[in-house]
Short mmCIF file of C-alpha atoms and ligand atoms in Angstrom, two decimals:
data_model
loop_
_atom_site.label_atom_id
_atom_site.label_comp_id
_atom_site.label_asym_id
_atom_site.label_seq_id
_atom_site.Cartn_x
_atom_site.Cartn_y
_atom_site.Cartn_z
CA MET A 623 -8.19 18.03 20.62
CA SER A 624 -9.22 19.25 17.20
CA SER A 625 -10.78 16.78 14.84
CA GLN A 626 -9.76 19.08 12.00
CA ASN A 627 -6.08 18.15 12.20
CA PRO A 628 -4.99 15.83 9.43
CA VAL A 629 -3.38 12.52 10.33
CA PHE A 630 0.14 11.86 9.11
CA ILE A 631 -0.03 8.10 9.38
CA PRO A 632 0.49 5.96 6.29
CA GLY A 633 -3.09 4.77 6.21
CA PRO A 634 -5.88 4.89 6.87
CA THR A 635 -5.61 8.29 5.23
CA ASN A 636 -7.50 11.54 5.60
CA ILE A 637 -10.90 11.27 3.92
CA PRO A 638 -11.83 14.18 1.64
CA GLN A 639 -15.20 15.75 2.52
CA ARG A 640 -16.36 14.92 -0.99
CA LEU A 641 -15.79 11.22 -0.32
CA LEU A 642 -17.45 11.34 3.09
CA ASN A 643 -20.48 12.84 1.34
CA ALA A 644 -20.40 10.20 -1.38
CA MET A 645 -20.46 7.42 1.23
CA HIS A 646 -23.25 9.09 3.18
CA ILE A 647 -26.08 7.25 1.48
CA GLN A 648 -29.13 5.40 2.64
CA THR A 649 -29.43 1.63 2.22
CA ARG A 650 -30.29 0.53 -1.28
CA ASP A 651 -31.28 -2.89 -2.48
CA HIS A 652 -28.20 -4.58 -3.89
CA ARG A 653 -30.46 -6.96 -5.77
CA SER A 654 -32.13 -4.09 -7.59
CA PRO A 655 -31.51 -3.78 -11.32
CA ASP A 656 -29.36 -0.66 -10.96
CA PHE A 657 -26.64 -2.32 -8.85
CA VAL A 658 -24.78 -3.45 -11.94
CA SER A 659 -24.63 0.09 -13.33
CA THR A 660 -23.07 1.16 -10.03
CA LEU A 661 -20.45 -1.57 -9.67
CA GLU A 662 -19.37 -2.14 -13.26
CA PRO A 663 -17.87 1.32 -13.96
CA VAL A 664 -16.08 1.15 -10.60
CA LEU A 665 -14.38 -2.11 -11.57
CA GLN A 666 -13.44 -0.61 -14.96
CA GLY A 667 -12.01 2.51 -13.30
CA CYS A 668 -9.92 0.40 -10.94
CA LYS A 669 -8.44 -1.47 -13.93
CA GLN A 670 -7.06 1.82 -15.16
CA VAL A 671 -5.44 2.53 -11.80
CA PHE A 672 -3.90 -0.97 -11.67
CA GLY A 673 -2.70 -0.53 -15.25
CA THR A 674 -4.42 -3.59 -16.62
CA THR A 675 -6.60 -4.18 -19.65
CA SER A 676 -6.32 -7.97 -19.74
CA GLY A 677 -6.87 -8.61 -16.02
CA GLU A 678 -9.97 -8.54 -13.85
CA VAL A 679 -10.66 -6.41 -10.79
CA ILE A 680 -12.12 -8.29 -7.84
CA THR A 681 -13.33 -6.64 -4.63
CA PHE A 682 -14.16 -8.07 -1.21
CA PRO A 683 -15.54 -6.55 1.97
CA ALA A 684 -12.24 -6.83 3.85
CA SER A 685 -9.09 -4.92 4.73
CA GLY A 686 -5.85 -5.44 2.82
CA THR A 687 -5.05 -8.52 4.90
CA GLY A 688 -8.12 -10.19 3.42
CA GLY A 689 -6.73 -9.34 -0.01
CA TRP A 690 -3.50 -11.23 0.81
CA GLU A 691 -5.55 -14.22 1.89
CA ALA A 692 -7.68 -14.10 -1.27
CA ALA A 693 -4.54 -13.95 -3.44
CA ILE A 694 -2.99 -17.09 -2.01
CA THR A 695 -6.09 -19.21 -1.38
CA ASN A 696 -7.32 -18.81 -4.96
CA THR A 697 -4.04 -19.72 -6.63
CA LEU A 698 -2.14 -22.14 -4.37
CA SER A 699 -2.48 -25.50 -2.64
CA PRO A 700 -1.38 -26.51 0.86
CA GLY A 701 2.30 -27.48 0.83
CA ASP A 702 3.10 -25.31 -2.20
CA LYS A 703 6.33 -23.41 -2.00
CA VAL A 704 6.41 -19.61 -2.25
CA LEU A 705 9.42 -17.33 -2.41
CA VAL A 706 9.40 -14.05 -0.53
CA ALA A 707 11.85 -11.46 0.76
CA ARG A 708 11.47 -10.14 4.30
CA TYR A 709 12.37 -6.46 4.66
CA GLY A 710 9.73 -5.00 6.95
CA MET A 711 6.62 -5.58 8.99
CA PHE A 712 4.24 -5.92 6.07
CA SER A 713 6.33 -8.44 4.12
CA GLN A 714 6.63 -10.27 7.47
CA ARG A 715 2.87 -10.31 7.99
CA TRP A 716 2.25 -11.75 4.54
CA ILE A 717 4.86 -14.46 5.29
CA ASP A 718 3.05 -15.26 8.54
CA LEU A 719 -0.28 -15.52 6.71
CA CYS A 720 1.24 -17.92 4.16
CA GLN A 721 2.77 -20.09 6.88
CA ARG A 722 -0.52 -20.30 8.74
CA HIS A 723 -2.14 -21.48 5.51
CA GLY A 724 0.28 -24.39 5.31
CA LEU A 725 2.48 -23.04 2.55
CA GLU A 726 6.20 -23.71 2.54
CA VAL A 727 7.78 -20.27 2.60
CA GLU A 728 11.31 -19.79 1.28
CA ILE A 729 12.44 -16.53 2.85
CA ILE A 730 15.17 -14.23 1.61
CA GLU A 731 16.30 -12.14 4.58
CA CYS A 732 17.08 -8.50 3.82
CA ALA A 733 18.03 -5.56 5.96
CA TRP A 734 15.04 -3.38 6.85
CA GLY A 735 15.52 -0.39 4.56
CA GLU A 736 16.33 -2.47 1.50
CA GLY A 737 13.85 -3.31 -1.22
CA ALA A 738 13.07 -6.57 -3.00
CA PRO A 739 16.40 -8.00 -4.18
CA ALA A 740 15.74 -9.00 -7.81
CA SER A 741 19.13 -10.69 -8.25
CA ARG A 742 18.66 -12.86 -5.16
CA PHE A 743 15.20 -13.83 -6.34
CA GLN A 744 16.82 -14.86 -9.61
CA GLU A 745 19.42 -17.03 -7.82
CA HIS A 746 16.73 -18.84 -5.84
CA LEU A 747 14.56 -19.36 -8.91
CA ALA A 748 17.51 -20.58 -11.00
CA LYS A 749 18.21 -23.26 -8.38
CA ASP A 750 14.59 -24.40 -8.42
CA LYS A 751 15.00 -26.79 -11.35
CA ALA A 752 11.91 -28.79 -10.41
CA GLN A 753 9.90 -25.55 -10.43
CA GLN A 754 8.47 -26.18 -7.01
CA ILE A 755 8.15 -22.48 -6.29
CA LYS A 756 4.60 -21.62 -7.30
CA ALA A 757 4.57 -17.93 -6.45
CA VAL A 758 6.90 -15.03 -5.76
CA LEU A 759 5.48 -12.55 -3.25
CA VAL A 760 6.61 -8.93 -3.22
CA THR A 761 5.54 -5.96 -1.15
CA HIS A 762 5.74 -3.04 -3.59
CA ASN A 763 5.79 -0.36 -0.92
CA GLU A 764 6.98 -1.53 2.50
CA THR A 765 5.00 0.79 4.74
CA ALA A 766 7.12 -0.01 7.80
CA THR A 767 10.35 1.27 6.27
CA GLY A 768 9.27 3.70 3.55
CA VAL A 769 10.86 1.60 0.83
CA LYS A 770 9.49 0.97 -2.62
CA SER A 771 10.63 -1.98 -4.68
CA ASP A 772 11.26 -2.35 -8.38
CA ILE A 773 8.56 -4.81 -9.49
CA ALA A 774 9.64 -4.73 -13.14
CA ALA A 775 13.10 -5.89 -12.04
CA VAL A 776 11.60 -8.84 -10.15
CA ARG A 777 9.57 -9.82 -13.21
CA LYS A 778 12.72 -9.56 -15.34
CA ALA A 779 14.59 -11.82 -12.90
CA MET A 780 11.79 -14.40 -13.15
CA ASP A 781 11.73 -14.23 -16.94
CA GLN A 782 15.48 -14.49 -17.23
CA VAL A 783 15.39 -17.97 -15.72
CA GLN A 784 12.07 -18.71 -17.43
CA HIS A 785 10.40 -19.51 -14.15
CA PRO A 786 6.62 -20.00 -14.38
CA ALA A 787 5.78 -18.93 -10.80
CA LEU A 788 3.04 -16.38 -10.27
CA LEU A 789 4.06 -12.87 -9.26
CA LEU A 790 1.85 -11.69 -6.38
CA VAL A 791 2.31 -8.08 -5.32
CA ASP A 792 1.08 -6.14 -2.31
CA CYS A 793 0.41 -2.59 -3.51
CA VAL A 794 -1.84 -1.57 -0.62
CA SER A 795 0.15 1.55 0.26
CA SER A 796 1.23 2.47 -3.27
CA LEU A 797 -1.76 2.04 -5.57
CA ALA A 798 -3.40 5.31 -6.61
CA SER A 799 -0.47 7.25 -5.12
CA MET A 800 2.59 5.91 -6.95
CA PRO A 801 2.89 4.57 -10.50
CA PHE A 802 1.74 0.97 -10.86
CA ALA A 803 1.70 -0.96 -14.13
CA MET A 804 0.23 -4.39 -13.60
CA ASP A 805 0.26 -5.58 -17.23
CA ARG A 806 3.60 -4.03 -18.15
CA TRP A 807 5.28 -5.43 -15.03
CA GLY A 808 3.72 -8.85 -15.51
CA VAL A 809 2.00 -8.87 -12.12
CA ASP A 810 -0.40 -11.79 -11.63
CA ILE A 811 -2.22 -10.48 -8.58
CA ALA A 812 -2.00 -6.96 -7.20
CA VAL A 813 -3.53 -6.56 -3.73
CA SER A 814 -4.83 -3.21 -2.53
CA GLY A 815 -7.44 -1.70 -0.26
CA SER A 816 -9.81 1.21 0.09
CA GLN A 817 -8.20 3.13 2.95
CA LYS A 818 -4.90 4.36 1.51
CA GLY A 819 -4.49 5.89 -1.95
CA PHE A 820 -8.24 5.71 -2.56
CA MET A 821 -8.78 7.88 0.57
CA LEU A 822 -11.84 5.94 1.78
CA THR A 823 -12.82 4.20 4.97
CA THR A 824 -11.35 0.76 5.57
CA GLY A 825 -13.40 -2.19 4.42
CA MET A 826 -12.77 -3.07 0.82
CA ALA A 827 -9.96 -5.23 -0.50
CA ILE A 828 -9.35 -4.43 -4.16
CA LEU A 829 -7.41 -6.89 -6.30
CA GLY A 830 -6.16 -6.86 -9.86
CA VAL A 831 -6.01 -10.43 -11.14
CA SER A 832 -4.32 -11.63 -14.35
CA GLN A 833 -5.68 -14.33 -16.64
CA LYS A 834 -2.80 -16.57 -15.57
CA ALA A 835 -3.83 -16.21 -11.93
CA LEU A 836 -7.43 -16.96 -12.85
CA GLN A 837 -6.28 -20.15 -14.55
CA ALA A 838 -4.37 -21.17 -11.43
CA MET A 839 -7.73 -21.38 -9.63
CA SER A 840 -8.59 -24.61 -11.41
CA THR A 841 -5.75 -26.50 -9.71
CA ALA A 842 -5.52 -24.57 -6.43
CA THR A 843 -6.92 -26.65 -3.57
CA MET A 844 -6.56 -24.21 -0.69
CA PRO A 845 -9.94 -23.99 1.05
CA ARG A 846 -11.78 -20.79 0.21
CA THR A 847 -15.37 -19.70 0.52
CA PHE A 848 -15.78 -16.03 1.37
CA PHE A 849 -12.77 -15.11 -0.78
CA ASP A 850 -13.50 -17.39 -3.75
CA PHE A 851 -12.75 -15.46 -6.94
CA ARG A 852 -15.12 -17.69 -8.93
CA ASP A 853 -18.14 -16.79 -6.81
CA MET A 854 -17.31 -13.10 -7.03
CA LEU A 855 -16.68 -13.12 -10.78
CA SER A 856 -19.85 -14.98 -11.63
CA ALA A 857 -21.95 -12.83 -9.30
CA ASN A 858 -20.42 -9.63 -10.73
CA ALA A 859 -21.03 -10.85 -14.27
CA ASN A 860 -24.69 -11.25 -13.40
CA GLY A 861 -24.88 -7.79 -11.90
CA GLY A 862 -24.58 -8.81 -8.27
CA TYR A 863 -22.37 -9.77 -5.36
CA PRO A 864 -22.20 -13.25 -3.77
CA TYR A 865 -23.23 -11.72 -0.45
CA THR A 866 -24.14 -8.28 0.85
CA PRO A 867 -21.80 -5.75 -0.77
CA PRO A 868 -20.25 -2.78 1.07
CA LEU A 869 -22.53 -0.42 -0.81
CA GLN A 870 -21.38 2.83 0.79
CA LEU A 871 -17.78 1.97 -0.08
CA ILE A 872 -18.69 1.18 -3.66
CA TYR A 873 -20.25 4.65 -3.96
CA GLY A 874 -17.19 6.11 -2.28
CA LEU A 875 -14.86 4.32 -4.67
CA LYS A 876 -16.83 5.62 -7.64
CA GLU A 877 -16.30 9.17 -6.41
CA SER A 878 -12.66 8.51 -5.50
CA LEU A 879 -11.94 7.34 -9.05
CA GLU A 880 -13.61 10.48 -10.38
CA MET A 881 -11.36 12.61 -8.16
CA LEU A 882 -8.22 10.72 -9.20
CA PHE A 883 -9.05 10.91 -12.91
CA ALA A 884 -10.03 14.57 -12.69
CA GLU A 885 -6.66 15.41 -11.16
CA GLY A 886 -5.00 12.96 -13.58
CA LEU A 887 -3.10 9.89 -12.38
CA GLU A 888 0.24 11.34 -13.51
CA GLN A 889 -0.47 14.51 -11.52
CA VAL A 890 -1.50 12.44 -8.51
CA TYR A 891 1.84 10.61 -8.69
CA SER A 892 3.87 13.78 -9.13
CA ARG A 893 2.04 15.46 -6.24
CA HIS A 894 2.94 12.53 -4.01
CA HIS A 895 6.53 12.71 -5.18
CA ARG A 896 6.72 16.42 -4.45
CA LEU A 897 5.16 16.08 -1.00
CA ALA A 898 7.51 13.20 -0.17
CA GLN A 899 10.58 15.06 -1.38
CA GLY A 900 9.69 17.97 0.91
CA VAL A 901 9.58 15.56 3.86
CA ARG A 902 12.95 14.11 2.89
CA GLU A 903 14.43 17.62 2.63
CA ALA A 904 13.12 18.32 6.14
CA ALA A 905 14.61 15.10 7.54
CA GLN A 906 17.96 16.00 6.03
CA ALA A 907 17.80 19.49 7.52
CA TRP A 908 17.11 17.94 10.92
CA GLY A 909 20.22 15.80 10.45
CA LEU A 910 18.15 12.62 10.87
CA SER A 911 18.58 9.56 8.70
CA LEU A 912 15.98 7.70 6.75
CA CYS A 913 15.36 4.01 7.10
CA ALA A 914 15.29 3.70 3.28
CA GLN A 915 18.83 2.97 2.24
CA SER A 916 19.02 4.31 -1.28
CA ALA A 917 17.38 7.13 -3.19
CA GLU A 918 15.90 4.88 -5.88
CA ASN A 919 14.00 3.05 -3.15
CA TYR A 920 12.47 6.10 -1.50
CA SER A 921 8.74 5.73 -1.08
CA ASP A 922 6.55 8.63 -2.11
CA THR A 923 3.79 7.67 0.33
CA VAL A 924 5.61 7.18 3.64
CA THR A 925 8.95 8.18 5.12
CA ALA A 926 10.45 6.32 8.08
CA ILE A 927 12.92 8.47 10.02
CA TYR A 928 15.32 7.26 12.72
CA VAL A 929 15.45 9.31 15.90
CA PRO A 930 18.93 10.08 17.29
CA GLU A 931 20.64 7.55 19.55
CA GLY A 932 19.27 7.78 23.10
CA PHE A 933 15.82 9.06 22.10
CA ASP A 934 12.58 7.07 22.08
CA SER A 935 10.44 7.54 18.97
CA ASN A 936 7.32 6.34 20.81
CA GLN A 937 7.70 9.17 23.29
CA LEU A 938 7.92 11.58 20.35
CA THR A 939 4.77 10.34 18.60
CA GLU A 940 2.89 10.22 21.90
CA HIS A 941 3.94 13.79 22.70
CA ALA A 942 2.84 14.99 19.24
CA PHE A 943 -0.51 13.31 19.84
CA HIS A 944 -1.15 14.59 23.37
CA ARG A 945 0.30 18.08 23.06
CA TYR A 946 -0.66 18.96 19.47
CA GLY A 947 -3.38 16.47 18.59
CA VAL A 948 -1.59 15.11 15.57
CA SER A 949 -0.88 11.45 14.76
CA PHE A 950 2.30 10.23 13.14
CA GLY A 951 3.21 6.63 12.42
CA ILE A 952 5.12 4.71 15.08
CA GLY A 953 8.11 2.48 14.40
CA LEU A 954 7.00 -1.08 13.69
CA GLY A 955 8.74 -4.33 14.53
CA GLN A 956 12.48 -3.92 14.92
CA MET A 957 12.04 -0.15 14.43
CA HIS A 958 9.79 0.15 17.49
CA GLY A 959 11.10 3.05 19.56
CA LYS A 960 13.82 3.78 17.03
CA ALA A 961 11.96 5.46 14.20
CA PHE A 962 8.78 7.35 13.47
CA ARG A 963 6.96 7.49 10.17
CA ILE A 964 5.38 10.35 8.33
CA GLY A 965 2.56 9.23 6.06
CA HIS A 966 2.12 11.49 3.04
CA LEU A 967 -0.48 9.87 0.87
CA GLY A 968 -3.99 10.54 -0.18
CA LEU A 969 -5.60 13.91 0.20
CA LEU A 970 -2.63 16.13 1.08
CA THR A 971 -1.42 19.47 -0.12
CA GLU A 972 1.85 21.28 0.47
CA THR A 973 0.08 23.40 3.08
CA MET A 974 -1.10 20.35 5.02
CA MET A 975 2.32 18.73 4.72
CA LEU A 976 4.03 21.80 6.14
CA SER A 977 1.69 21.73 9.13
CA GLY A 978 2.74 18.15 9.83
CA LEU A 979 6.43 18.95 9.52
CA ALA A 980 6.03 22.00 11.76
CA THR A 981 4.23 19.88 14.37
CA ILE A 982 6.72 17.06 14.57
CA GLU A 983 9.47 19.67 14.65
CA MET A 984 7.85 21.36 17.66
CA ALA A 985 7.49 17.97 19.34
CA MET A 986 11.17 17.25 18.77
CA ALA A 987 12.16 20.65 20.13
CA ASP A 988 9.96 20.08 23.21
CA LEU A 989 11.81 16.83 23.88
CA ASP A 990 15.26 18.42 23.44
CA TYR A 991 16.13 16.76 20.17
CA PRO A 992 19.32 18.19 18.67
CA ILE A 993 17.47 20.13 15.99
CA THR A 994 16.93 23.80 15.32
CA LEU A 995 13.29 24.84 15.33
CA GLY A 996 12.19 25.83 11.84
CA LYS A 997 15.05 24.28 9.91
CA GLY A 998 13.15 21.27 8.60
CA VAL A 999 10.10 23.32 7.74
CA ALA A 1000 12.26 25.89 5.96
CA ALA A 1001 13.92 23.19 3.87
CA ALA A 1002 10.53 21.85 2.82
CA GLN A 1003 9.21 25.37 2.16
CA GLU A 1004 12.18 26.11 -0.03
CA TYR A 1005 11.63 22.90 -1.96
CA TYR A 1006 7.89 23.45 -2.38
CA ARG A 1007 8.43 27.06 -3.46
CA GLN A 1008 10.76 25.99 -6.21
CA SER A 1009 9.38 22.66 -7.34
CA VAL A 1010 7.26 22.90 -10.43
CA ILE A 1011 3.70 21.69 -10.21
C1 PLP L 1137 -1.94 -1.13 5.11
C2 PLP L 1137 -1.20 -2.21 4.46
C3 PLP L 1137 -1.72 -3.51 4.33
C4 PLP L 1137 -3.10 -3.91 4.75
O1 PLP L 1137 -3.39 -3.79 6.03
P1 PLP L 1137 -4.90 -3.86 6.54
O2 PLP L 1137 -4.81 -3.27 7.87
O3 PLP L 1137 -5.29 -5.29 6.53
O4 PLP L 1137 -5.72 -3.08 5.55
C5 PLP L 1137 -0.98 -4.45 3.67
N1 PLP L 1137 0.22 -4.16 3.17
C6 PLP L 1137 0.76 -2.94 3.26
C7 PLP L 1137 2.08 -2.69 2.64
C8 PLP L 1137 0.07 -1.93 3.91
O5 PLP L 1137 0.60 -0.71 4.01
#
């Protein structure tokens, strides 16, 4: 199997050679005087990607899951109530994490394929006269279903009933690939990680934290040590880290930010939109339906596609892997066996995208799917030919 084939999973993403090189560095002393000049610009660059000037950026050696845990343990107390909508595997996992931390989780059930229901959030918050709900949790881009949610609409719903809860947002699979505006959307904590839009190896949780969230730390009694924002902020302010930092990742992130800014964030977002639209054109040409239920909720980083009745999506992704050496995302949770996912984020070009579409199309043809070989690829080609860069 060729190690040169890109992966088409929605994270971890393909790592550009330039970033592999940037991370390929020998151990350096993180207590040396030059550590601060390495970390500080990285934190500043991340602020720009989050869209915050008033917030802080806090990093931990962890995956995105650690970022979720940091967000809740720094701002909440055991027994606090949080409000969250369940519409996919990742919103479900965050719910599970909250429950295991002793939070009372008020769950709004949604169909998988829907996004965060702002109006239902508003109803729940309006009923909460005693203001017991301390945080609203939203997954911006539900990686299981390929659905993006309107965070500004959730903030508006909260403001309309003047509810003081914190707005905590998971943007792990959207940040640095799709527009995100932490300050403008009134997000209190935005949780992300190194291995998706930043195109790095896994191992760094990256959080944008508002002043309001920082204030919540003074009353939050959830136990926290490794993930304590206060330790990290005071260490960073003194040019250090409270423990050994993931130095290679910090160098990688510095380079990643340079790549993103050199391309231009707006161009990065429009490239992702164009790549995603090509995938959606292909799915339509195959006659397959998307899990995402409405066009305004289409994710530009991942597309979840249902296989026809009577077919097993796991067999399809396994065949693509064994026969062609290419990985696609499997269906998660209730979509297991029913859908596959095409990840289209990070370092991807139209040329790479077409190779992925051609591969999954061959795999479908091999397994006697009711598709015509070439039709999906042609639809994407036609779109890419005509879409303006
Ligand atoms: C990838 C991802 C995460 C984080 O998962 P880790 O494996 O812990 O990095 C969280 N939320 C979403 C929406 C994701 O796509």
